[in-house]
Amino acid sequence: MDKKSLSERDICSKFITPAIKKAGWNLHTQLLEEVSFTDGRIYVRGKLTARGKRKRADYILYYKPNIPIAIIEAKDNKHSVRSGIQQALDYAKILDIPCVFSSNGDGFLFHDRTATDGNIETEINIEDFPSPEKLWEKYKIYKGIESPEAEKVASQDYFFDGSGRNPRYYQQIAVNRTVEAIASGQNRILLVMATGTGKTYTAFQIIHRLWKSGAKKRILFLADRNSLIDQTRRGDFRHFKDKMTVVKHRQIDKSFEVYLALYQGLSGTDDAANVYKQFSKDFFDLIVIDECHRGSAKDDSSWREILTYFKKATHIGMTATPKETDTASNSEYFGDPIYTYSLKQGIDDGFLAPYRVIRVALNVDAEGWRPEQGKIDKDGNEVEDRIYNRKDFDKNLVIEERTDIVAHKLTEFLKGYDRFAKTIVFCVDIDHAERMRTALARHNPDLVAENYKYIMQITGDNDEGKRELDNFINPAERYPVIATTSELMTTGVDAQTCKVIVLDANINSMTKFKQIIGRGTRINEEYGKLYFTILDFRNATDLFADTAFDGEPIRIKPITEDVDLSDVIDEEKNIDEPVIDNETGDELELVEPAKPYVEPRTPETVVHSPREKVFVNGVNVAILISRELYFDQHGRPITVSLRDHTREIITGKYGTLNEFFTTWSDADKKEAIIHELTMQGVLVDALYEAVDKEVDLFDLICYLAYNQPPLTRKERANNVKKRNYFTKYGDQARKVLEALLDKYADEGIENIESMSVLSVPPMNEFGSLTEIIKEFGSRDKYLEAIKELEVELYKIA
């Protein structure tokens, strides 16, 4: 047998898999081949979407299902035994796997991530692949599992419900790290997982494994909203069946093993309301705190009293947005996160929806508004003479025309996009949400007449709206379509099909901003939800540029008696501790920022006592600019022009036009270059939308980076036809190539490079895939013809 002639798959089936089996691995329960562990990033072009390439491992080996201990990258025998090791190491780091192998069928290169001596990489014979027991010992070293008791807990089976559902790789890491840490004696755990990544399912698997292993016998799951408790009870936690209860009406029954409860349902302002004290202090041995950035992060929180009371229990905090301020710290209480899965990573992996941002600037927001002399509000009172700005609008002063124009622009957007796209409008407060509902109803009379629930105010004080919350988040329910809200829907709302988020509130908290953005990040392919749009009327999306948006949480809470001035933030005004100047040692006085000076119009200007809200109308409110905001490959807003951004990336990689042309021409598949450029940060979709011509990426790049006049795809296709290039082929093969050329003119180069194009109209009219290939003599001859066609397409005239 000539190994060199075998494909990679043949090498796997004839050499690698038999070697693994011989070493004692169960091929049914301990081995998975060609494992796609991401879904592929979603790319958006207009209303069209496409999935990027998935990350795929050739082999993952498991001690038990969902406990991965080794990864193997396979290559054909034309490669060396070492050639796959770098890719395998990249995947091993992502998947938290200690034992890494590369193979070409002759043997294995073993990279041991637990090694501390010079034996980090060794070559082993094909017949000497390590046994499951040997690699499990390596795994225990890697994870710090030392005692038999810890090993028993760490190796506890996952819960399987028979549906075939398995945790995603990041959920697997979160569960395994948490269970292993608790098995090794750690009692405070923090998990940070972006909204929409399945925190509740992760919590369930953690609890179930600890419960089944006997490590934890009574568990309390704490949340602060009824919707979170209800979703948890009806969702994955339903598998606890009669072992679980929900604490209601402050009634305590100690006969259960798993308890779901609201903080508010266990505690209160007096001892009679603090029903958690009916439990003994050691009743619970595990407490899971959902959305732990709220309430329990503060030392003096009444909710924190519950955790202090049950301090002997293991506490697991779960959040998408760990809170780190000068008065509240998740990391100080729980420690640094044991695992973080960010929004950016979720989008890159294709598990979370990407977003597009449209910012709308209003004249009164950008320039401020000063009432003309003698301006009267709707109650007949004179409006205080000062400059009002975005911070005032809808909080201190309401301009009716401003509310109307926001409603008008949202309606205009939905009419061009999808009038039944689930939409959440975040407002300043409940009054603003109520007025926004009215304004939107005025701009959508046809659909409101059809069903008055088309637009609903869903706020904490509105019982009718709250009753519709479940219908809004239910993908199968058409109504409500638009929800106006203030705080109620910022968190804990699993809105899978929310396609539009409108920001008409001043958002100064990064935690709140992340939670709001999280309302749109879930994907539901069945209902066509693959991305979402943010309409920003308040410049709230400036927070995307903040390094804290998707970075590691930074501890800024003082942990010593000395106060560093750089750690003082202005969100908390009532600070009892003195602020000391590190340079002089003097105590400093905290003062409110000075307000801008407004020149009085007359000496008799009246200073009015402040009123709760001032309502005015008759104000000229207009759109100054409306534009889409673009983001680079790191998720940061692009502040230069799209053209300059593209030119910088391209010329940094290809110094000259000739260098780029040579790389493009030599590529086996142009799709690979397009993918690579996308990874480098070239915004392919945005470029296509910005150019009012049907050109392909080659011409776009030549034009933007090297100032070459572009040709449309149709012009390139016609140039090929004029050269009579197809005469060397038979009649049927010529017709196939002409049809492919037309397809290129309509859809671009990526589509003609795939063999699957031969199975769709109009190509399938020429026969089956096999029949078409036969017209060219062989598969290789067909691919050669496609390569030659591409050469002709991009030939310099």
mmCIF file of C-alpha atoms in Angstrom, residues 8 12 16 56-60 70-76 80-89 91 100-105 107-109:
data_model
loop_
_atom_site.group_PDB
_atom_site.id
_atom_site.type_symbol
_atom_site.label_atom_id
_atom_site.label_comp_id
_atom_site.label_asym_id
_atom_site.label_seq_id
_atom_site.Cartn_x
_atom_site.Cartn_y
_atom_site.Cartn_z
ATOM 1 C CA GLU A 8 -6.459 12.221 5.010
ATOM 2 C CA CYS A 12 -7.653 8.173 9.718
ATOM 3 C CA ILE A 16 -5.156 6.395 13.344
ATOM 4 C CA ARG A 56 -13.481 21.382 13.353
ATOM 5 C CA ALA A 57 -11.234 18.928 15.187
ATOM 6 C CA ASP A 58 -10.335 15.636 13.533
ATOM 7 C CA TYR A 59 -10.575 13.686 16.788
ATOM 8 C CA ILE A 60 -11.588 14.500 20.349
ATOM 9 C CA ALA A 70 -7.170 14.610 24.276
ATOM 10 C CA ILE A 71 -7.311 16.056 20.769
ATOM 11 C CA ILE A 72 -5.738 14.724 17.563
ATOM 12 C CA GLU A 73 -5.112 16.617 14.329
ATOM 13 C CA ALA A 74 -4.679 14.293 11.351
ATOM 14 C CA LYS A 75 -2.816 14.922 8.087
ATOM 15 C CA ASP A 76 -2.265 12.804 5.002
ATOM 16 C CA SER A 80 5.212 15.067 8.480
ATOM 17 C CA VAL A 81 3.955 13.648 11.749
ATOM 18 C CA ARG A 82 4.410 17.139 13.282
ATOM 19 C CA SER A 83 2.547 19.206 10.694
ATOM 20 C CA GLY A 84 -0.793 19.305 12.517
ATOM 21 C CA ILE A 85 0.472 20.159 15.994
ATOM 22 C CA GLN A 86 0.053 23.951 15.863
ATOM 23 C CA GLN A 87 -3.575 23.750 14.796
ATOM 24 C CA ALA A 88 -4.189 21.072 17.414
ATOM 25 C CA LEU A 89 -2.661 23.310 20.091
ATOM 26 C CA TYR A 91 -7.943 24.013 19.403
ATOM 27 C CA VAL A 100 -2.497 17.161 22.177
ATOM 28 C CA PHE A 101 -1.520 14.926 19.257
ATOM 29 C CA SER A 102 -0.624 15.243 15.593
ATOM 30 C CA SER A 103 -0.432 12.268 13.224
ATOM 31 C CA ASN A 104 0.145 11.398 9.581
ATOM 32 C CA GLY A 105 -0.480 7.678 10.037
ATOM 33 C CA GLY A 107 3.066 7.679 14.382
ATOM 34 C CA PHE A 108 2.065 10.480 16.759
ATOM 35 C CA LEU A 109 3.658 13.662 18.028
#
